[in-house]
Structures are given as C-alpha cells and as structure tokens.
Tab-separated table of C-alpha atoms and ligand atoms in Angstrom:
chain	number	residue	atom	x	y	z
A	157	UNK	CA	106.330	93.856	159.403
A	158	UNK	CA	108.266	96.404	161.465
A	159	UNK	CA	112.078	96.648	161.387
A	160	UNK	CA	112.752	94.751	164.642
A	161	UNK	CA	110.389	91.942	163.656
A	162	UNK	CA	112.088	91.678	160.251
A	163	UNK	CA	115.542	91.379	161.851
A	164	UNK	CA	114.227	88.671	164.208
A	165	UNK	CA	112.754	86.840	161.234
A	166	UNK	CA	116.151	86.703	159.526
A	167	UNK	CA	117.844	85.732	162.798
A	168	UNK	CA	115.447	82.826	163.352
A	169	UNK	CA	115.580	81.645	159.740
A	170	UNK	CA	119.361	81.309	160.112
A	171	UNK	CA	119.593	80.083	163.711
A	172	UNK	CA	117.189	77.185	163.044
A	173	UNK	CA	119.959	75.148	161.482
A	174	UNK	CA	122.628	75.960	164.079
A	175	UNK	CA	121.511	73.716	166.924
A	176	UNK	CA	121.581	76.543	169.442
A	177	UNK	CA	119.731	76.212	172.744
A	178	UNK	CA	116.715	78.436	173.363
A	179	UNK	CA	118.411	80.229	176.238
A	180	UNK	CA	121.433	81.243	174.163
A	181	UNK	CA	119.142	82.237	171.335
A	182	UNK	CA	117.256	84.575	173.664
A	183	UNK	CA	120.483	86.105	174.991
A	184	UNK	CA	121.614	86.859	171.432
A	185	UNK	CA	118.317	88.368	170.343
A	186	UNK	CA	117.647	90.805	173.156
A	187	UNK	CA	119.598	94.070	173.501
A	188	UNK	CA	121.730	94.495	176.613
A	189	UNK	CA	120.658	98.075	177.202
A	190	UNK	CA	118.170	100.559	175.733
A	191	UNK	CA	118.532	104.215	176.665
A	192	UNK	CA	115.990	106.931	175.888
A	193	UNK	CA	116.694	110.571	176.774
A	194	UNK	CA	114.944	113.908	176.388
A	195	UNK	CA	117.071	116.644	174.810
A	196	UNK	CA	115.869	120.185	175.447
A	197	UNK	CA	117.739	122.954	173.654
A	198	UNK	CA	117.207	126.598	172.865
A	199	UNK	CA	116.295	127.028	169.205
A	200	UNK	CA	117.722	129.951	167.218
A	201	UNK	CA	114.417	131.836	167.543
A	202	UNK	CA	114.679	131.731	171.346
A	203	UNK	CA	111.998	129.051	171.836
A	204	UNK	CA	112.690	125.692	173.467
A	205	UNK	CA	112.910	122.585	171.307
A	206	UNK	CA	112.544	119.066	172.736
A	207	UNK	CA	113.896	116.007	170.970
A	208	UNK	CA	114.125	112.327	171.916
A	209	UNK	CA	117.470	110.550	171.715
A	210	UNK	CA	118.087	106.794	171.791
A	211	UNK	CA	121.081	104.525	172.182
A	212	UNK	CA	120.556	100.773	172.013
A	213	UNK	CA	123.514	98.581	172.974
A	214	UNK	CA	122.778	95.181	171.568
A	215	UNK	CA	125.772	92.947	172.269
A	216	UNK	CA	129.346	93.254	173.538
A	217	UNK	CA	130.537	89.665	173.684
A	218	UNK	CA	133.190	90.212	170.956
A	219	UNK	CA	134.337	93.678	172.059
A	220	UNK	CA	133.098	97.240	172.616
A	221	UNK	CA	129.786	98.038	170.997
A	222	UNK	CA	129.885	99.902	167.698
A	223	UNK	CA	127.375	101.610	165.484
A	224	UNK	CA	126.135	104.822	163.967
A	225	UNK	CA	124.082	107.719	165.204
A	226	UNK	CA	121.117	108.622	163.017
A	227	UNK	CA	119.324	111.983	162.912
A	228	UNK	CA	116.017	111.407	161.124
A	229	UNK	CA	112.280	112.003	161.710
A	230	UNK	CA	111.599	108.212	161.521
A	231	UNK	CA	113.986	107.336	164.375
A	232	UNK	CA	112.047	105.317	166.957
A	233	UNK	CA	112.863	102.508	169.422
A	234	UNK	CA	111.769	99.758	167.025
A	235	UNK	CA	114.046	101.039	164.286
A	236	UNK	CA	117.052	101.626	166.537
A	237	UNK	CA	116.694	98.180	168.121
A	238	UNK	CA	116.717	96.527	164.732
A	239	UNK	CA	119.701	98.585	163.530
A	240	UNK	CA	121.668	97.839	166.726
A	241	UNK	CA	121.150	94.120	166.233
A	242	UNK	CA	122.244	94.383	162.574
A	243	UNK	CA	125.480	96.037	163.789
A	244	UNK	CA	126.247	93.024	166.007
A	245	UNK	CA	125.954	90.687	163.028
A	246	UNK	CA	127.813	93.096	160.722
A	247	UNK	CA	130.881	93.417	162.958
A	248	UNK	CA	130.926	89.633	163.450
A	249	UNK	CA	130.833	88.968	159.689
A	250	UNK	CA	133.641	91.464	159.122
A	251	UNK	CA	135.446	89.708	161.980
A	252	UNK	CA	136.387	92.977	163.680
A	253	UNK	CA	136.556	92.996	167.503
A	254	UNK	CA	133.299	94.792	168.231
A	255	UNK	CA	129.734	94.196	169.267
A	256	UNK	CA	126.772	96.172	167.991
A	257	UNK	CA	124.882	99.330	168.950
A	258	UNK	CA	122.921	102.103	167.272
A	259	UNK	CA	121.576	105.459	168.296
A	260	UNK	CA	119.565	108.282	166.967
A	261	UNK	CA	117.733	111.484	167.580
A	262	UNK	CA	114.210	111.954	166.334
A	263	UNK	CA	114.629	115.193	164.398
A	264	UNK	CA	114.761	116.497	160.851
A	265	UNK	CA	118.311	117.789	160.265
A	266	UNK	CA	117.150	119.563	157.082
A	267	UNK	CA	114.939	121.833	159.191
A	268	UNK	CA	117.549	122.583	161.884
A	269	UNK	CA	120.381	125.086	161.712
A	270	UNK	CA	124.063	124.291	162.202
A	271	UNK	CA	124.019	125.723	165.721
A	272	UNK	CA	120.795	123.904	166.671
A	273	UNK	CA	122.294	120.597	165.495
A	274	UNK	CA	125.398	121.353	167.520
A	275	UNK	CA	123.331	122.011	170.662
A	276	UNK	CA	121.305	118.791	170.159
A	277	UNK	CA	124.514	116.776	169.753
A	278	UNK	CA	126.143	118.265	172.854
A	279	UNK	CA	122.933	117.741	174.875
A	280	UNK	CA	122.892	114.114	173.736
A	281	UNK	CA	126.518	113.606	174.838
A	282	UNK	CA	125.672	115.186	178.227
A	283	UNK	CA	123.077	112.428	178.677
A	284	UNK	CA	125.006	109.406	177.397
A	285	UNK	CA	128.705	110.161	178.030
A	286	UNK	CA	128.871	107.617	180.865
A	287	UNK	CA	127.777	104.719	178.682
A	288	UNK	CA	129.937	105.443	175.613
A	289	UNK	CA	133.737	105.379	175.336
A	290	UNK	CA	136.586	103.771	173.359
A	291	UNK	CA	136.293	100.483	175.260
A	292	UNK	CA	132.526	100.594	175.793
A	293	UNK	CA	130.547	101.848	172.837
A	294	UNK	CA	131.879	103.870	169.897
A	295	UNK	CA	129.355	105.882	167.815
A	296	UNK	CA	129.911	106.867	164.169
A	297	UNK	CA	128.062	108.757	161.425
A	298	UNK	CA	124.862	107.388	159.909
A	299	UNK	CA	121.922	108.952	158.108
A	300	UNK	CA	121.689	112.691	158.909
A	301	UNK	CA	125.022	112.879	160.760
A	302	UNK	CA	128.565	113.404	159.497
A	303	UNK	CA	132.177	114.142	160.453
A	304	UNK	CA	131.144	117.499	161.977
A	305	UNK	CA	128.668	115.740	164.308
A	306	UNK	CA	131.476	113.418	165.404
A	307	UNK	CA	133.776	116.407	166.030
A	308	UNK	CA	131.191	117.924	168.414
A	309	UNK	CA	130.924	114.576	170.215
A	310	UNK	CA	134.721	114.388	170.652
A	311	UNK	CA	134.754	117.916	172.052
A	312	UNK	CA	131.833	117.439	174.439
A	313	UNK	CA	132.938	113.970	175.609
A	314	UNK	CA	136.476	115.252	176.194
A	315	UNK	CA	135.127	117.887	178.607
A	316	UNK	CA	134.057	115.057	180.903
A	317	UNK	CA	136.774	112.477	180.293
A	318	UNK	CA	139.847	114.295	178.923
A	319	UNK	CA	141.010	114.272	175.286
A	320	UNK	CA	139.494	111.117	173.753
A	321	UNK	CA	139.214	111.160	169.946
A	322	UNK	CA	138.706	107.366	169.899
A	323	UNK	CA	135.232	107.781	171.474
A	324	UNK	CA	133.834	108.046	167.930
A	325	UNK	CA	134.885	107.154	164.397
A	326	UNK	CA	134.124	108.971	161.167
A	327	UNK	CA	135.792	112.105	162.570
A	328	UNK	CA	137.386	114.834	160.453
A	329	UNK	CA	140.986	113.897	159.560
A	330	UNK	CA	142.205	116.915	161.604
A	331	UNK	CA	140.789	115.355	164.784
A	332	UNK	CA	142.115	111.844	164.223
A	333	UNK	CA	139.796	110.630	161.487
A	334	UNK	CA	141.015	108.082	158.942
A	335	UNK	CA	141.837	108.549	155.303
A	336	UNK	CA	139.166	106.811	153.250
A	337	UNK	CA	136.487	106.639	155.979
A	338	UNK	CA	133.975	108.914	154.281
A	339	UNK	CA	133.979	106.883	151.061
A	340	UNK	CA	134.381	103.494	152.770
A	341	UNK	CA	130.787	102.262	152.778
A	342	UNK	CA	130.364	102.999	149.061
A	343	UNK	CA	133.756	101.476	148.270
A	344	UNK	CA	132.783	98.335	150.200
A	345	UNK	CA	129.443	98.107	148.354
A	346	UNK	CA	131.357	98.111	145.057
A	347	UNK	CA	133.761	95.404	146.307
A	348	UNK	CA	130.712	93.341	147.321
A	349	UNK	CA	129.081	93.857	143.910
A	350	UNK	CA	132.316	92.938	142.120
A	351	UNK	CA	132.647	89.726	144.151
A	352	UNK	CA	129.116	88.493	143.479
A	353	UNK	CA	129.314	89.439	139.789
A	354	UNK	CA	132.656	87.640	139.408
A	355	UNK	CA	131.037	84.465	140.742
A	356	UNK	CA	128.499	84.736	137.951
A	357	UNK	CA	131.236	85.283	135.352
A	358	UNK	CA	130.460	89.007	135.009
A	359	UNK	CA	132.240	92.277	135.659
A	360	UNK	CA	131.284	95.687	136.988
A	361	UNK	CA	132.348	97.229	133.674
A	362	UNK	CA	129.825	95.266	131.611
A	363	UNK	CA	126.905	95.650	134.010
A	364	UNK	CA	124.103	98.213	134.330
A	365	UNK	CA	123.294	99.582	137.783
A	366	UNK	CA	120.381	101.440	139.402
A	367	UNK	CA	121.218	103.239	142.657
A	368	UNK	CA	118.506	104.365	145.074
A	369	UNK	CA	119.776	107.271	147.178
A	370	UNK	CA	122.463	109.882	146.544
A	371	UNK	CA	123.588	110.517	150.114
A	372	UNK	CA	126.978	109.404	151.424
A	373	UNK	CA	126.524	105.707	150.507
A	374	UNK	CA	124.683	106.084	147.186
A	375	UNK	CA	126.891	108.899	145.933
A	376	UNK	CA	130.205	107.162	146.646
A	377	UNK	CA	128.869	103.863	145.315
A	378	UNK	CA	127.807	105.511	142.042
A	379	UNK	CA	131.155	107.323	141.767
A	380	UNK	CA	133.202	104.152	142.215
A	381	UNK	CA	130.944	102.212	139.829
A	382	UNK	CA	131.374	104.870	137.157
A	383	UNK	CA	135.143	104.954	137.659
A	384	UNK	CA	135.205	101.162	137.108
A	385	UNK	CA	133.481	101.681	133.769
A	386	UNK	CA	129.963	100.613	134.816
A	387	UNK	CA	126.831	102.112	133.318
A	388	UNK	CA	124.778	103.716	136.108
A	389	UNK	CA	121.432	103.889	134.310
A	390	UNK	CA	119.202	105.254	137.112
A	391	UNK	CA	119.735	107.264	140.304
A	392	UNK	CA	117.287	108.714	142.813
A	393	UNK	CA	117.332	111.021	145.822
A	394	UNK	CA	114.686	112.735	147.977
A	395	UNK	CA	113.714	114.999	145.058
A	396	UNK	CA	112.951	112.181	142.577
A	397	UNK	CA	114.728	109.907	140.090
A	398	UNK	CA	116.585	110.229	136.778
A	399	UNK	CA	117.560	107.741	134.074
A	400	UNK	CA	119.836	107.446	131.082
A	401	UNK	CA	120.148	104.136	129.209
A	402	UNK	CA	123.680	105.020	128.078
A	403	UNK	CA	124.817	105.726	131.637
A	404	UNK	CA	124.595	108.862	133.767
A	405	UNK	CA	127.734	111.018	133.940
A	406	UNK	CA	128.143	110.543	137.704
A	407	UNK	CA	130.982	113.040	138.176
A	408	UNK	CA	128.947	115.818	136.518
A	409	UNK	CA	125.982	114.827	138.694
A	410	UNK	CA	128.124	115.097	141.837
A	411	UNK	CA	129.095	118.669	140.853
A	412	UNK	CA	125.496	119.487	139.965
A	413	UNK	CA	124.218	118.245	143.356
A	414	UNK	CA	126.970	120.154	145.194
A	415	UNK	CA	125.668	123.365	143.544
A	416	UNK	CA	121.912	122.730	143.422
A	417	UNK	CA	121.336	120.498	146.451
A	418	UNK	CA	119.532	117.685	144.597
A	419	UNK	CA	119.515	115.668	141.358
A	420	UNK	CA	116.317	117.379	140.182
A	421	UNK	CA	116.730	119.088	136.797
A	422	UNK	CA	120.082	117.440	135.919
A	423	UNK	CA	120.551	117.855	132.174
A	424	UNK	CA	122.346	114.571	131.394
A	425	UNK	CA	119.353	112.320	132.092
A	426	UNK	CA	115.563	112.119	131.894
A	427	UNK	CA	113.332	112.358	134.946
A	428	UNK	CA	111.479	109.175	135.950
A	429	UNK	CA	108.926	108.435	138.722
A	430	UNK	CA	110.906	107.816	141.937
A	431	UNK	CA	109.130	104.543	142.782
A	432	UNK	CA	110.091	103.108	139.375
A	433	UNK	CA	113.790	103.196	140.257
A	434	UNK	CA	113.515	99.927	142.164
A	435	UNK	CA	111.967	98.192	139.163
A	436	UNK	CA	114.221	99.841	136.556
A	437	UNK	CA	115.725	97.767	133.749
A	438	UNK	CA	119.222	97.018	135.071
A	439	UNK	CA	121.495	94.122	136.079
A	440	UNK	CA	122.266	95.239	139.639
A	441	UNK	CA	119.960	97.182	141.940
A	442	UNK	CA	121.584	99.023	144.844
A	443	UNK	CA	119.121	100.306	147.456
A	444	UNK	CA	121.240	102.852	149.355
A	445	UNK	CA	118.657	104.962	151.157
A	446	UNK	CA	115.996	104.030	153.708
A	447	UNK	CA	114.936	100.666	155.123
A	448	UNK	CA	111.915	98.597	154.035
A	449	UNK	CA	111.738	99.780	150.423
A	450	UNK	CA	111.639	96.352	148.735
A	451	UNK	CA	108.348	94.830	149.823
A	452	UNK	CA	105.545	92.464	148.838
A	453	UNK	CA	104.176	95.271	146.648
A	454	UNK	CA	107.168	95.645	144.315
A	455	UNK	CA	109.320	92.486	144.725
A	456	UNK	CA	107.739	90.707	141.766
A	457	UNK	CA	108.407	93.702	139.513
A	458	UNK	CA	112.130	93.981	140.268
A	459	UNK	CA	114.034	93.392	137.027
A	460	UNK	CA	117.588	93.280	138.375
A	461	UNK	CA	119.331	89.910	138.605
A	462	UNK	CA	121.359	91.049	141.661
A	463	UNK	CA	120.473	93.268	144.618
A	464	UNK	CA	123.347	94.666	146.690
A	465	UNK	CA	122.046	96.232	149.909
A	466	UNK	CA	123.873	99.514	150.539
A	467	UNK	CA	121.198	100.619	153.029
A	468	UNK	CA	120.409	98.897	156.308
A	469	UNK	CA	117.268	96.747	156.172
A	470	UNK	CA	116.010	97.703	152.680
A	471	UNK	CA	114.349	94.313	152.011
A	472	UNK	CA	111.287	93.077	153.897
A	473	UNK	CA	111.196	89.333	154.692
A	474	UNK	CA	108.236	88.867	152.316
A	475	UNK	CA	110.229	90.446	149.473
A	476	UNK	CA	113.312	88.420	150.427
A	477	UNK	CA	111.385	85.138	150.085
A	478	UNK	CA	110.120	86.269	146.669
A	479	UNK	CA	113.682	87.083	145.542
A	480	UNK	CA	114.881	83.642	146.672
A	481	UNK	CA	112.067	81.973	144.666
A	482	UNK	CA	112.776	84.154	141.632
A	483	UNK	CA	116.490	83.325	141.699
A	484	UNK	CA	117.505	86.947	142.318
A	485	UNK	CA	120.752	87.046	144.309
A	486	UNK	CA	120.543	89.397	147.298
A	487	UNK	CA	123.849	90.481	148.831
A	488	UNK	CA	122.740	91.281	152.390
A	489	UNK	CA	123.283	94.601	154.190
A	490	UNK	CA	125.212	93.034	157.071
A	491	UNK	CA	127.943	92.190	154.582
A	492	UNK	CA	127.421	94.568	151.637
A	493	UNK	CA	127.576	97.816	153.606
A	494	UNK	CA	130.172	96.700	156.166
A	495	UNK	CA	132.897	98.820	154.524
A	496	UNK	CA	131.999	101.780	156.730
A	497	UNK	CA	132.406	99.991	160.017
A	498	UNK	CA	135.516	98.184	158.782
A	499	UNK	CA	137.269	101.497	158.117
A	500	UNK	CA	135.838	102.776	161.418
A	501	UNK	CA	137.775	99.927	162.987
A	502	UNK	CA	140.946	101.040	161.140
A	503	UNK	CA	140.352	104.577	162.435
A	504	UNK	CA	140.015	103.343	166.018
A	505	UNK	CA	143.159	101.220	165.643
A	506	UNK	CA	145.059	104.281	164.355
A	507	UNK	CA	143.797	106.362	167.314
A	508	UNK	CA	144.755	103.725	169.857
A	509	UNK	CA	148.214	103.233	168.286
A	510	UNK	CA	148.643	106.932	167.519
A	511	UNK	CA	149.889	105.968	164.088
A	512	UNK	CA	148.414	107.128	160.783
A	513	UNK	CA	147.772	104.820	157.849
A	514	UNK	CA	148.045	105.977	154.245
A	515	UNK	CA	144.971	105.780	152.018
A	516	UNK	CA	146.358	102.902	149.935
A	517	UNK	CA	146.794	100.804	153.092
A	518	UNK	CA	143.234	101.585	154.256
A	519	UNK	CA	141.768	100.620	150.887
A	520	UNK	CA	143.776	97.447	150.406
A	521	UNK	CA	143.033	96.167	153.939
A	522	UNK	CA	139.351	96.998	153.370
A	523	UNK	CA	139.373	95.056	150.120
A	524	UNK	CA	141.017	92.035	151.771
A	525	UNK	CA	138.504	92.002	154.654
A	526	UNK	CA	135.492	92.336	152.356
A	527	UNK	CA	136.779	89.466	150.187
A	528	UNK	CA	137.467	87.229	153.199
A	529	UNK	CA	133.961	87.817	154.490
A	530	UNK	CA	132.437	87.208	151.066
A	531	UNK	CA	134.324	83.949	150.578
A	532	UNK	CA	133.219	82.637	153.959
A	533	UNK	CA	129.568	83.547	153.364
A	534	UNK	CA	129.685	82.052	149.881
A	535	UNK	CA	131.229	78.809	151.166
A	536	UNK	CA	128.558	78.455	153.850
A	537	UNK	CA	125.751	79.131	151.391
A	538	UNK	CA	127.114	76.360	149.142
A	539	UNK	CA	127.483	73.856	151.988
A	540	UNK	CA	124.025	74.616	153.411
A	541	UNK	CA	122.311	75.222	150.047
A	542	UNK	CA	120.949	78.509	151.328
A	543	UNK	CA	120.779	82.130	150.253
A	544	UNK	CA	123.579	84.593	151.062
A	545	UNK	CA	121.590	86.381	153.811
A	546	UNK	CA	120.923	83.156	155.716
A	547	UNK	CA	124.591	82.160	155.356
A	548	UNK	CA	125.735	85.614	156.530
A	549	UNK	CA	123.485	85.474	159.594
A	550	UNK	CA	124.693	81.930	160.348
A	551	UNK	CA	128.320	82.989	160.208
A	552	UNK	CA	127.645	86.011	162.436
A	553	UNK	CA	125.449	84.223	164.958
A	554	UNK	CA	127.935	81.385	165.337
A	555	UNK	CA	130.802	83.830	166.006
A	556	UNK	CA	128.834	85.816	168.580
A	557	UNK	CA	127.467	82.653	170.193
A	558	UNK	CA	130.945	81.199	170.521
A	559	UNK	CA	132.266	84.373	172.170
A	560	UNK	CA	129.261	84.473	174.507
A	561	UNK	CA	129.736	80.831	175.501
A	562	UNK	CA	133.530	81.201	175.932
A	563	UNK	CA	133.113	84.187	178.242
A	564	UNK	CA	130.925	82.056	180.481
A	565	UNK	CA	127.922	84.300	180.093
A	566	UNK	CA	126.050	81.257	178.985
A	567	UNK	CA	126.645	77.658	179.980
A	568	UNK	CA	125.596	76.004	176.804
A	569	UNK	CA	128.451	74.610	174.760
A	570	UNK	CA	128.125	75.622	171.161
A	571	UNK	CA	129.487	74.035	168.035
A	572	UNK	CA	130.852	76.755	165.802
A	573	UNK	CA	130.779	76.714	162.042
A	574	UNK	CA	134.217	76.768	160.521
A	575	UNK	CA	136.034	76.581	163.850
A	576	UNK	CA	139.401	74.860	163.441
A	577	UNK	CA	139.660	71.494	165.167
A	578	UNK	CA	142.062	71.205	168.058
A	579	UNK	CA	145.275	69.241	167.558
B	878	LIG	N1	126.538	103.752	160.264
B	878	LIG	C1	127.371	102.798	159.615
B	878	LIG	C2	126.687	101.447	159.545
B	878	LIG	O1	125.484	101.336	159.638
B	878	LIG	C3	128.768	102.745	160.205
B	878	LIG	C4	128.851	102.350	161.641
B	878	LIG	C5	130.238	102.511	162.267
B	878	LIG	O2	131.156	102.859	161.559
B	878	LIG	O3	130.313	102.298	163.462
B	878	LIG	O4	127.305	100.448	159.328
C-alpha cells in the first residue's frame, strides 16, 4: 500500500464512526492545491542540474497551512500528498491554529554541495513564493533540510516581499528562530512515551528503548531518553545498527557521530543487522527514520510492548492491524512527533509578536500541549474502545470538520466530539 492510500485507510477507519456526510468527507480528504515545479540550477562542475519540487497544501480551514520541506530521493507526489494530509491532522490534534501542507525536492542532499543546495532552495522559492507566506503556508525543516535551508528561504522570500522571517519556522536563532526548536520533535516524542508508559504504571527510567534513525528526531529522542535514565539498547542509522544490552552511552555516540559521520564502528556497542533493530528485544520501539518500515513482513516479530512513532507514516495499515490484535500499543505519528510543529507555532508567535521566549517557557508550554493532546486522545479511545491512532484521527477530523462547516465551506452540520454544550 502506498503512503497516500495508507493515510486514507486510517482516515476512513476513524471517520466511519463520526457520522460525517460523504461530501464533507471528500472535502477533508482531497488536497486544496498541488504544485509541481522544475528547478534548473548550475551545478558546481558547470553542468545543468534539473530537480522536481513539490508543495501540497492540504487544508486551511483552521488557519494557514503548515508543514516541512523534505529533500530526499524518494520524494514523489504520492508521498508528499500523504505527508501534507498528516500535517492537517497533526496541527488539529495539537490544537494549534494551522492547517496542513508538505513540500519536497526530489534530490539526494548527501550528493550535493552546500552551494548547490543553496541554489536549489532559492530556485524553489522563486517558483513558490506567491503561494507561501506567514498567513498562507509556512514551511519548516524536515528530512534533508535544516535551519540553514530555512535561512536561505527567508532571504530569497524577503527579496520579493520585504523582510519576512515568519515565512518559515525552524530558522537559526539569529534570524528569529526559537530556542528549543531543533530538539522539539525528539523532546515531544519523549513526552509522548512518558505519558503512555505512565498509563501502564511504568517509567522511562525503568524501560528499554530501541531507536531507528539517528538524524534530528532519533538523535534528540535518544539523548533525552538517556538523560531521563532510560536504557537505549539499540540504535540504527543509514550505515547500520548497534546494540548494547546495558544501554548505549548516547552522549559519547553523539560525539562519535559528529566526528565520524555515522554510528558505524562505535566502540561502546556491538554491530547488529540493521533490519533486526525493529524486532530488537526492548520495551519501547521508536521508529524515527523513514515511512513504511513496520509492515506485514515484520509486524509479527516486533517484541516491543509499545511503539512510539517519531517518523511520519512508519507503520503500514496491515502492520497496524496486527499490532492492535497483538495488544501492542502504538502511539501514532500525528500525536507522537507533533513537538516539532508545536514549537514551530511558538516560533511563529514570537515572530509575529516580536517577543522572544526563554527556553524554559518553550519547553513547559510544549509539555503542557503534548499532555493535553494525549489526555484527549486517551479519553476518546476509552469511550470508543478503539486504538490510539483511530482516536487521534477522530479528534483531528472532528476539529477540522467543525471549522470547515463553521466557515460555510460546507453546508452539512456536524456534531463535534467533545464540543462544549451551549448554555
Ligand atoms: N517536519 C515536521 C513535521 O513533520 C515539522 C513541521 C513544522 O514544523 O511545520 O511535523
């Protein structure tokens, strides 16, 4: 099943019970706008390079559209459509005033130089600057992009529209970025893990974790887990996987990777086959790399009791059904990795108000928002006797549907879960 089909599967599984009309359902499923552009740049060797860029704007009924920009060889319309839709549900669950979007450029950033990446980014902004903006659609970092990419976007966008740092989030602090943004997704994943473990009478400190991926999300997640006293027993990256039953020294690994570029050859652990990470002996599995890694092929072999989705779309619907049957609790991506977009929202608020927050304020507001979202999802899953993903989608869909109906874009009245009664 491809990414878009998988997202639709989860949408339909949740919307079944909501009593929504077919017309409204269609409005919520389809993206508002899909843009595809050709980016031609001069490569460092003097030849021309052509790349394809995408921006999919899924929904804006709750506010400007929001979502990352991915530079990766797998970026294609199916993928970006699915990721844009996930952003709509993610911002609704977090209850921040945004819709959802996603973009990407089909390229391999590891094979491009700094100046080539800069030219691709500026060429992309030249093509899409009219459809992005602080009140329209606000990009952010995702796989293969970072604060530097956002800085180039600010600069290029500002050439057309005047100084506008709030056109993107995840910027360097010097250009109006927020304290805590870079670590926010990983921090949020740990808050999500702590919440679900607490419900089961457990703590981070007495649990064993396996983390797939050591990029921005996986690395920060592992760091925060280790600082809470958890045992991180397995970690992987593009070069392979490593394990240590007594817990990997994550801080040493971070220094090692900063020097060597990958986890390969790290002395404090033993190498293990990369595909065995997902079925490693642990309490909590955190997929924090690519999508569609937990599938029919490996779902029955997963040994973790909890899966906390740091990545977007790591679990195929077939695997998800197996996890439900096996009693494995899956904390879904649209909640578990929402920390990044939540702190993006704080960054945007700080830009609009021209007022800086301190790191402790960012982190405590993030914690409060993650807990609120978790408690609402948990309550719904208890009332409806359903899994956390279905409850999360129900909460999100009902919020977006209500906004859509209230704005008059759709005539169907819609009964919203959890809406306070009048009077
Ligand atoms: N790329 C991140 C995500 O998938 C963050 C998006 C944002 O901050 O807008 O949630």
